[in-house]
Short mmCIF file of C-alpha atoms and ligand atoms in Angstrom, two decimals:
data_model
loop_
_atom_site.label_atom_id
_atom_site.label_comp_id
_atom_site.label_asym_id
_atom_site.label_seq_id
_atom_site.Cartn_x
_atom_site.Cartn_y
_atom_site.Cartn_z
CA PRO A 1 -0.06 -0.09 -0.06
CA TYR A 2 2.93 2.24 0.42
CA PRO A 3 3.60 3.60 -3.01
CA PHE A 4 -0.07 4.37 -3.27
CA TYR A 5 0.12 6.09 0.35
CA GLU A 6 2.77 8.19 -0.95
CA ARG A 7 1.27 9.51 -4.13
CA LEU A 8 -1.73 10.54 -2.32
CA ARG A 9 0.30 12.11 0.46
CA ASP A 10 2.13 14.12 -1.93
CA GLU A 11 -0.80 15.19 -4.22
CA SER A 12 -3.72 15.44 -1.62
CA PRO A 13 -3.10 14.52 2.10
CA VAL A 14 -6.56 14.92 2.84
CA HIS A 15 -8.52 13.37 -0.05
CA TYR A 16 -12.11 12.88 -0.96
CA LEU A 17 -12.90 9.33 -2.21
CA LYS A 18 -16.26 10.11 -4.54
CA GLU A 19 -16.87 6.41 -5.14
CA MET A 20 -16.66 5.79 -1.62
CA LYS A 21 -18.12 8.83 -0.12
CA LEU A 22 -15.28 9.36 2.53
CA TRP A 23 -12.23 11.43 3.63
CA LEU A 24 -8.82 9.46 3.36
CA VAL A 25 -6.06 11.25 5.32
CA THR A 26 -2.62 10.17 4.50
CA GLY A 27 -0.69 13.24 5.72
CA TYR A 28 0.92 13.08 9.22
CA GLU A 29 0.23 16.54 10.32
CA GLU A 30 -3.39 16.34 8.83
CA ALA A 31 -3.81 12.75 10.65
CA SER A 32 -2.76 13.90 13.87
CA THR A 33 -4.63 17.13 13.79
CA ILE A 34 -7.66 15.01 12.88
CA LEU A 35 -6.99 12.48 16.05
CA MET A 36 -6.70 15.40 18.41
CA ASN A 37 -9.61 17.44 17.43
CA PRO A 38 -13.11 17.04 18.95
CA ASN A 39 -14.95 17.95 15.84
CA PHE A 40 -14.28 14.46 14.91
CA GLY A 41 -15.76 11.88 16.87
CA LYS A 42 -17.05 8.21 16.70
CA LYS A 43 -20.57 8.72 16.39
CA MET A 44 -22.28 10.20 13.34
CA PRO A 45 -24.00 13.55 14.18
CA GLU A 46 -27.82 13.31 14.99
CA GLY A 47 -29.81 13.59 12.18
CA TYR A 48 -27.45 12.10 9.75
CA PRO A 49 -27.71 8.64 8.50
CA SER A 50 -25.82 5.83 9.54
CA TYR A 51 -23.19 4.36 7.52
CA VAL A 52 -23.08 0.99 9.62
CA GLN A 53 -25.24 -1.47 8.21
CA GLN A 54 -27.78 -3.11 10.46
CA PRO A 55 -27.48 -6.92 10.98
CA PRO A 56 -30.23 -8.86 9.45
CA GLU A 57 -33.14 -10.20 11.53
CA LYS A 58 -31.35 -13.47 12.54
CA TYR A 59 -28.57 -11.34 14.13
CA LYS A 60 -31.18 -8.90 16.15
CA LYS A 61 -29.90 -9.68 19.48
CA LEU A 62 -26.59 -7.74 18.21
CA ASN A 63 -28.70 -4.56 17.54
CA GLU A 64 -29.64 -4.46 21.48
CA LEU A 65 -25.76 -4.51 22.41
CA PRO A 66 -24.60 -0.90 23.41
CA ASP A 67 -21.37 0.26 21.56
CA ASN A 68 -18.00 -0.37 23.29
CA MET A 69 -15.58 2.35 24.14
CA LEU A 70 -14.12 2.49 20.88
CA ASP A 71 -17.45 3.52 19.23
CA LEU A 72 -18.15 6.09 21.87
CA ASP A 73 -17.61 9.91 22.34
CA PRO A 74 -17.49 11.66 25.65
CA PRO A 75 -19.13 11.57 28.13
CA ASP A 76 -19.70 7.64 27.87
CA HIS A 77 -16.38 6.97 26.28
CA THR A 78 -14.60 8.54 29.30
CA ARG A 79 -16.70 6.99 31.93
CA ILE A 80 -16.21 3.50 30.30
CA ARG A 81 -12.61 3.81 29.84
CA ASN A 82 -11.82 5.11 33.34
CA LEU A 83 -13.53 1.89 34.57
CA VAL A 84 -10.96 -0.48 32.91
CA ALA A 85 -7.66 1.86 32.85
CA LYS A 86 -5.88 0.37 35.56
CA PRO A 87 -4.93 -2.90 34.79
CA PHE A 88 -3.38 -1.35 31.42
CA THR A 89 -1.08 1.22 33.12
CA PRO A 90 2.42 0.62 32.71
CA LYS A 91 3.29 -0.56 36.27
CA ALA A 92 0.21 -3.20 36.16
CA ILE A 93 1.40 -4.59 32.77
CA ALA A 94 5.32 -4.46 33.71
CA SER A 95 4.25 -7.24 36.36
CA LEU A 96 3.17 -9.73 33.93
CA ARG A 97 6.81 -9.70 32.34
CA PRO A 98 7.97 -12.95 34.18
CA ASP A 99 4.68 -14.99 32.96
CA ILE A 100 4.87 -13.60 29.56
CA GLU A 101 8.95 -14.81 29.45
CA LYS A 102 7.90 -18.10 30.70
CA LEU A 103 5.22 -18.59 27.92
CA VAL A 104 7.34 -17.30 25.06
CA ASN A 105 10.06 -19.72 26.05
CA SER A 106 7.94 -22.79 26.47
CA LEU A 107 6.45 -22.00 23.24
CA LEU A 108 9.80 -21.87 21.77
CA ASP A 109 10.82 -25.00 23.43
CA LYS A 110 8.24 -26.82 21.52
CA ALA A 111 9.28 -25.19 18.07
CA GLU A 112 13.33 -25.88 18.81
CA GLU A 113 12.66 -29.64 18.74
CA LYS A 114 11.35 -29.61 15.09
CA GLY A 115 14.20 -27.07 13.85
CA GLU A 116 11.46 -25.12 12.03
CA MET A 117 8.12 -23.13 13.09
CA ASP A 118 5.58 -21.05 11.53
CA ILE A 119 5.92 -18.05 13.63
CA VAL A 120 2.33 -16.94 13.05
CA ALA A 121 0.76 -20.13 14.49
CA ASP A 122 3.39 -21.10 17.04
CA LEU A 123 4.40 -17.89 18.49
CA ALA A 124 2.85 -14.50 17.46
CA SER A 125 -0.77 -16.03 17.87
CA PRO A 126 -0.67 -18.05 21.01
CA ILE A 127 1.20 -15.15 22.91
CA PRO A 128 -1.55 -12.53 22.71
CA ALA A 129 -4.37 -14.61 22.67
CA ILE A 130 -3.10 -16.51 26.20
CA VAL A 131 -2.39 -13.23 27.77
CA ILE A 132 -5.49 -11.43 27.27
CA ALA A 133 -7.38 -14.47 27.86
CA THR A 134 -5.75 -15.18 31.54
CA MET A 135 -6.34 -11.23 32.09
CA LEU A 136 -9.94 -11.46 31.42
CA GLY A 137 -10.66 -14.67 33.15
CA VAL A 138 -11.39 -16.71 29.60
CA PRO A 139 -10.73 -20.35 30.25
CA LEU A 140 -7.49 -21.29 28.30
CA ASP A 141 -9.34 -24.20 26.69
CA ASP A 142 -11.82 -21.86 24.87
CA VAL A 143 -9.14 -19.79 23.15
CA ASP A 144 -8.95 -21.71 19.96
CA ASN A 145 -12.95 -21.04 19.36
CA PHE A 146 -12.70 -17.27 19.92
CA ARG A 147 -9.38 -16.72 17.85
CA GLU A 148 -11.59 -17.91 14.95
CA TRP A 149 -14.38 -15.68 15.94
CA THR A 150 -12.30 -12.47 16.69
CA THR A 151 -10.57 -13.02 13.22
CA ASP A 152 -13.80 -13.11 11.29
CA LEU A 153 -15.44 -10.11 13.27
CA VAL A 154 -12.33 -7.97 12.67
CA ARG A 155 -12.11 -9.04 8.95
CA SER A 156 -15.88 -7.85 8.68
CA PHE A 157 -14.86 -4.37 9.75
CA ASP A 158 -12.89 -4.03 6.62
CA ALA A 159 -15.34 -2.16 3.93
CA THR A 160 -13.35 -3.89 1.18
CA GLN A 161 -14.14 -7.39 2.09
CA GLY A 162 -17.72 -7.63 0.90
CA PRO A 163 -21.04 -9.25 2.04
CA GLU A 164 -19.77 -12.68 2.81
CA ALA A 165 -17.21 -11.37 5.52
CA ARG A 166 -20.06 -9.26 6.78
CA GLU A 167 -22.28 -11.94 7.32
CA LYS A 168 -19.44 -14.10 9.23
CA GLY A 169 -18.76 -11.07 11.36
CA TYR A 170 -22.13 -11.00 12.64
CA GLU A 171 -21.96 -14.77 13.23
CA ALA A 172 -18.64 -14.20 15.23
CA LYS A 173 -20.09 -11.37 17.10
CA LEU A 174 -23.10 -13.43 18.13
CA ASN A 175 -20.88 -16.03 19.18
CA LEU A 176 -18.65 -13.96 21.27
CA LEU A 177 -21.89 -12.19 22.73
CA ASN A 178 -23.36 -15.84 23.76
CA TYR A 179 -19.98 -17.23 25.27
CA PHE A 180 -19.64 -14.05 27.30
CA GLU A 181 -23.17 -14.14 28.67
CA THR A 182 -22.87 -17.60 29.98
CA LEU A 183 -19.29 -16.87 31.41
CA VAL A 184 -20.24 -13.61 32.98
CA GLU A 185 -23.17 -15.59 34.79
CA GLN A 186 -20.79 -18.23 35.99
CA ARG A 187 -18.46 -15.56 37.40
CA ARG A 188 -21.28 -13.68 38.77
CA HIS A 189 -21.69 -16.72 41.45
CA ASN A 190 -18.05 -17.85 41.50
CA PRO A 191 -16.10 -14.45 41.20
CA ALA A 192 -12.35 -15.28 40.62
CA ASP A 193 -9.17 -12.98 40.61
CA ASP A 194 -9.57 -11.59 36.98
CA LEU A 195 -10.87 -8.46 34.97
CA ILE A 196 -14.38 -9.89 34.15
CA SER A 197 -15.07 -10.46 38.05
CA GLU A 198 -13.80 -7.01 38.65
CA LEU A 199 -15.80 -5.46 36.19
CA ILE A 200 -19.13 -7.52 37.41
CA ALA A 201 -18.21 -6.02 40.65
CA ILE A 202 -18.48 -2.39 39.24
CA GLU A 203 -21.73 -3.37 37.52
CA GLU A 204 -23.35 -4.54 40.52
CA LYS A 205 -22.64 -1.31 42.42
CA GLY A 206 -25.07 0.14 40.31
CA ASP A 207 -24.50 3.60 38.39
CA LYS A 208 -21.04 3.18 36.52
CA LEU A 209 -21.46 0.14 33.93
CA ALA A 210 -24.92 -1.53 32.73
CA LYS A 211 -24.59 -5.25 32.30
CA ASP A 212 -24.65 -5.16 28.28
CA GLU A 213 -21.95 -2.38 28.46
CA LEU A 214 -20.02 -5.12 30.52
CA LEU A 215 -20.49 -7.52 27.43
CA SER A 216 -19.35 -5.15 25.02
CA MET A 217 -16.38 -4.49 26.91
CA CYS A 218 -15.16 -8.08 27.14
CA ILE A 219 -15.83 -8.64 23.29
CA LEU A 220 -13.80 -5.31 22.47
CA LEU A 221 -10.89 -6.31 25.20
CA LEU A 222 -10.46 -9.63 23.73
CA PHE A 223 -10.29 -8.89 19.86
CA ALA A 224 -8.56 -5.64 20.42
CA GLY A 225 -6.16 -7.42 22.57
CA TYR A 226 -5.58 -10.43 20.41
CA GLU A 227 -6.20 -9.46 16.54
CA THR A 228 -3.58 -6.29 16.41
CA THR A 229 -0.54 -7.99 18.50
CA VAL A 230 -0.52 -10.88 16.38
CA ASN A 231 0.20 -8.72 13.45
CA LEU A 232 2.74 -6.71 15.27
CA ILE A 233 4.74 -9.82 16.59
CA ALA A 234 4.54 -11.73 12.92
CA VAL A 235 5.11 -8.90 10.67
CA GLY A 236 7.82 -7.27 12.90
CA ALA A 237 9.77 -10.31 13.20
CA ARG A 238 9.60 -10.79 9.16
CA ASN A 239 10.89 -7.13 8.89
CA LEU A 240 13.57 -7.72 11.25
CA ILE A 241 14.78 -10.99 9.35
CA LEU A 242 14.41 -9.36 6.05
CA ASN A 243 16.56 -6.32 7.39
CA ASN A 244 19.49 -8.38 8.50
CA ASP A 245 21.63 -5.24 9.34
CA GLN A 246 19.15 -4.12 11.71
CA LEU A 247 18.74 -7.51 13.30
CA GLN A 248 22.67 -7.89 13.74
CA LEU A 249 22.39 -4.32 15.33
CA LEU A 250 19.66 -5.58 17.81
CA LEU A 251 21.70 -8.72 18.90
CA SER A 252 24.80 -6.72 19.50
CA ASP A 253 22.88 -4.05 21.57
CA PRO A 254 19.69 -6.00 23.00
CA SER A 255 18.84 -2.39 24.81
CA LEU A 256 17.55 -1.14 21.52
CA ILE A 257 14.45 -3.49 21.80
CA LYS A 258 12.51 -0.51 22.98
CA THR A 259 13.22 1.75 20.07
CA ALA A 260 12.85 -1.04 17.80
CA VAL A 261 9.50 -2.09 18.81
CA GLU A 262 8.24 1.56 17.88
CA GLU A 263 10.08 1.39 14.70
CA LEU A 264 8.17 -1.75 13.64
CA MET A 265 5.21 -0.28 14.55
CA ARG A 266 5.85 2.51 12.55
CA TYR A 267 7.42 0.77 9.53
CA GLU A 268 4.77 -1.62 9.07
CA THR A 269 1.72 -0.57 11.00
CA PRO A 270 -0.50 -3.27 12.21
CA VAL A 271 -3.90 -1.27 12.31
CA GLN A 272 -3.56 0.84 9.06
CA ARG A 273 -6.58 2.67 9.14
CA ILE A 274 -8.95 4.34 11.77
CA GLY A 275 -12.42 5.66 11.44
CA TYR A 276 -14.30 8.81 12.65
CA TYR A 277 -16.93 11.04 11.70
CA THR A 278 -16.91 14.90 10.86
CA GLN A 279 -18.97 16.34 13.91
CA VAL A 280 -19.16 19.93 12.36
CA ASP A 281 -17.80 21.58 9.48
CA THR A 282 -14.03 21.78 9.58
CA LYS A 283 -11.37 22.82 7.57
CA ILE A 284 -8.22 20.81 7.57
CA GLY A 285 -5.26 22.27 5.42
CA GLU A 286 -7.21 23.37 2.15
CA LYS A 287 -10.19 21.02 2.45
CA GLU A 288 -13.40 21.64 3.87
CA LEU A 289 -15.05 18.44 5.93
CA LYS A 290 -18.65 18.65 6.13
CA LYS A 291 -20.58 17.66 8.93
CA GLY A 292 -21.54 13.87 8.96
CA GLU A 293 -18.73 12.89 6.39
CA PRO A 294 -16.75 9.94 7.35
CA VAL A 295 -13.05 10.16 7.73
CA LEU A 296 -10.43 7.25 7.31
CA VAL A 297 -7.36 8.39 9.22
CA ALA A 298 -4.56 6.17 7.26
CA VAL A 299 -2.32 5.97 10.17
CA GLY A 300 0.08 3.34 8.16
CA GLY A 301 0.61 5.98 5.40
CA ALA A 302 0.92 9.06 7.69
CA ASN A 303 3.66 6.54 9.51
CA ARG A 304 5.72 6.72 6.31
CA ASP A 305 5.67 10.82 5.64
CA LYS A 306 8.85 12.06 4.83
CA LYS A 307 8.06 15.51 6.44
CA ILE A 308 8.18 13.90 9.79
CA PHE A 309 10.20 10.51 9.57
CA GLU A 310 13.75 10.93 7.61
CA ASN A 311 14.33 8.18 5.51
CA ALA A 312 10.83 7.01 6.18
CA ASP A 313 10.95 3.96 4.13
CA LYS A 314 13.69 2.50 5.98
CA LEU A 315 13.69 0.43 8.96
CA ASP A 316 15.95 2.08 11.51
CA ILE A 317 15.76 0.60 14.82
CA THR A 318 17.53 3.22 16.47
CA ARG A 319 14.91 6.01 15.43
CA SER A 320 14.22 8.47 18.25
CA PRO A 321 12.14 10.26 18.68
CA ASN A 322 9.39 8.24 16.84
CA PRO A 323 5.96 9.68 17.24
CA HIS A 324 4.18 7.34 15.15
CA LEU A 325 0.47 7.11 15.24
CA GLY A 326 0.02 3.24 15.07
CA PHE A 327 -1.67 3.31 18.57
CA GLY A 328 -3.70 6.30 17.49
CA LYS A 329 -3.48 9.58 19.19
CA GLY A 330 -5.77 11.58 21.81
CA LYS A 331 -8.82 10.31 23.93
CA HIS A 332 -8.86 6.89 22.09
CA PHE A 333 -5.13 6.23 22.21
CA CYS A 334 -4.65 2.47 22.49
CA LEU A 335 -5.71 1.23 25.79
CA GLY A 336 -3.38 -1.74 25.61
CA ALA A 337 -0.23 -0.12 24.24
CA PHE A 338 2.04 -1.12 26.98
CA LEU A 339 0.64 -4.54 26.82
CA ALA A 340 1.37 -4.81 23.14
CA ARG A 341 4.78 -3.37 23.50
CA LEU A 342 5.66 -5.70 26.40
CA GLU A 343 4.43 -8.81 24.36
CA ALA A 344 6.43 -7.83 21.34
CA GLU A 345 9.71 -6.95 23.40
CA ILE A 346 9.64 -10.48 24.99
CA ALA A 347 8.53 -12.13 21.81
CA TYR A 348 11.48 -10.55 19.67
CA THR A 349 14.15 -10.82 22.34
CA THR A 350 13.69 -14.27 23.03
CA LEU A 351 13.04 -15.55 19.40
CA PHE A 352 16.14 -13.72 18.17
CA THR A 353 18.80 -14.51 21.20
CA ARG A 354 17.89 -18.19 21.18
CA PHE A 355 17.64 -18.75 17.40
CA PRO A 356 20.04 -15.95 15.68
CA ASN A 357 20.76 -17.85 12.43
CA ILE A 358 16.91 -17.67 11.81
CA ARG A 359 15.81 -17.84 8.05
CA LEU A 360 12.52 -17.06 6.18
CA LEU A 361 11.18 -20.14 4.30
CA ASP A 362 8.98 -18.15 2.35
CA GLN A 363 10.27 -14.87 0.74
CA GLU A 364 7.06 -13.74 -0.55
CA GLY A 365 5.22 -13.38 2.42
CA ASP A 366 1.80 -15.14 2.93
CA TRP A 367 -0.46 -11.96 3.37
CA ALA A 368 -4.15 -11.76 4.27
CA PRO A 369 -6.57 -10.07 1.83
CA ASN A 370 -7.61 -7.86 4.56
CA THR A 371 -6.34 -4.06 3.92
CA ALA A 372 -7.26 -2.42 7.24
CA HIS A 373 -4.76 -4.53 9.17
CA ARG A 374 -1.42 -5.85 7.92
CA ARG A 375 -2.00 -9.64 8.56
CA LEU A 376 0.17 -12.63 7.79
CA LEU A 377 -1.53 -16.02 7.61
CA THR A 378 1.71 -17.87 7.84
CA LEU A 379 5.58 -17.11 8.43
CA PRO A 380 7.42 -20.31 8.17
CA VAL A 381 10.97 -19.96 9.28
CA SER A 382 14.07 -22.51 9.73
CA LEU A 383 15.58 -21.99 13.19
CA LYS A 384 19.03 -23.76 12.51
C1 LIG B 401 -7.82 1.46 20.58
C2 LIG B 401 -4.26 -0.22 17.80
C3 LIG B 401 -2.89 -3.67 21.06
C4 LIG B 401 -7.25 -2.49 23.52
C5 LIG B 401 -6.55 1.47 19.62
C6 LIG B 401 -6.48 2.40 18.55
C7 LIG B 401 -5.21 1.71 17.64
C8 LIG B 401 -4.93 0.65 18.39
C9 LIG B 401 -4.97 2.50 16.52
C10 LIG B 401 -7.16 3.68 18.25
C11 LIG B 401 -8.08 3.34 17.42
C12 LIG B 401 -9.18 4.81 17.34
O1 LIG B 401 -8.30 5.94 17.41
O2 LIG B 401 -10.24 4.69 16.67
C13 LIG B 401 -3.45 -1.39 18.49
C14 LIG B 401 -1.99 -1.86 17.94
C15 LIG B 401 -1.85 -2.94 18.88
C16 LIG B 401 -3.17 -2.90 20.02
C17 LIG B 401 -1.64 -1.85 16.62
C18 LIG B 401 -1.04 -4.10 18.83
C19 LIG B 401 0.33 -3.97 18.46
C20 LIG B 401 -3.84 -3.73 22.02
C21 LIG B 401 -4.05 -4.50 22.98
C22 LIG B 401 -5.13 -4.34 23.71
C23 LIG B 401 -5.71 -3.10 23.04
C24 LIG B 401 -3.01 -5.56 23.55
C25 LIG B 401 -5.88 -4.95 25.40
C26 LIG B 401 -6.92 -4.83 25.56
C27 LIG B 401 -7.73 -1.38 22.78
C28 LIG B 401 -8.61 -0.85 23.31
C29 LIG B 401 -8.68 0.46 22.42
C30 LIG B 401 -7.78 0.51 21.53
C31 LIG B 401 -9.81 -1.06 24.44
C32 LIG B 401 -10.04 1.62 22.65
C33 LIG B 401 -9.47 2.77 23.43
C34 LIG B 401 -10.53 3.76 23.31
O3 LIG B 401 -11.64 3.74 22.67
O4 LIG B 401 -10.48 4.76 24.34
N1 LIG B 401 -5.54 0.34 19.48
N2 LIG B 401 -3.91 -2.08 19.64
N3 LIG B 401 -5.09 -2.82 22.05
N4 LIG B 401 -7.01 -0.65 21.73
FE1 LIG B 401 -5.46 -1.07 20.75
#
């Protein structure tokens, strides 16, 4: 997608796509301005027709589900986000390090015996799935089920995917909803030391969280915590292997891991686009965005803007500062950013320290058709 973004950025960084009736923003300054400006929000302004298609009759239960925080504006957004912020602070996340290290090592032990692995299936996918399931309190036996559901759900958000993907998305969301309804009822009677039980306690106190909002929150945390991080770990690992000078640099100075993770986020941004709606007529640069018009902020394009990032198309793991927009910006800034960073940091450090001679077995890259997320379906490597 990068040559396309580059051309747009040079010619028209805030561009109206007539056939799709939306704005595509690829310039960094413009993207950043929009993410910070309250004139852009998640809800369509009142009185304007919604672009979101309603699910057909057989999925009507989904219509009753309230929006999750990602789709809300203040004050509801602020109220709900504050309820769940604490377990995602840097300090709380740092306490997970020993468990994540143990998990990554046990996954790599299994791979070592074979001498080969598929980084997607054997490493990048189990890490975030197991970590977020454990935090929430989803039994690990159910992890395989939910991975398929969250993948179908996230694919259905991509408007380029067509009606079949949309239908699968409804089906998946309904499965997730039914699943969490049962789990929440179980935890209500038998609370455990997990996030779902904490949220139930808040809900039962009365005025801060409605029962259905709790279910929406569980679904969001599960898919947001899993779908994005798989892509960072796998796509980032591939980019490090392809850029061997950068991998050697990291191996010779492991303290570069933090700037390396930020650079891998920038270079091949896992979530390529974020959607907002114009709430009041607003001028961005020379363009006038009208109330009710949808805006796709192409952070994947903005993160390659040469005005901000020197040698933007080059992977440079020492890059600092690195103000990339890969986790968004402003009030919806990714709640799980510290968790994703820690998972990626441990995955790369452990993988490359244990297997410094790692080689790709497929140079092409087995990419998913999804364009909103940069996703590899498989990433076979030799470890010897
Ligand atoms: C929000 C990306 C990992 C939970 C966001 C946003 C982006 C993003 C771009 C802002 C969306 C917007 O403005 O509309 C990523 C990437 C990740 C990642 C690239 C991994 C590399 C995680 C993890 C969690 C998580 C591990 C764990 C629960 C959330 C939540 C929001 C969010 C709950 C909504 C925040 C709000 O609306 O205030 N993420 N994310 N994300 N992310 Fe992440």
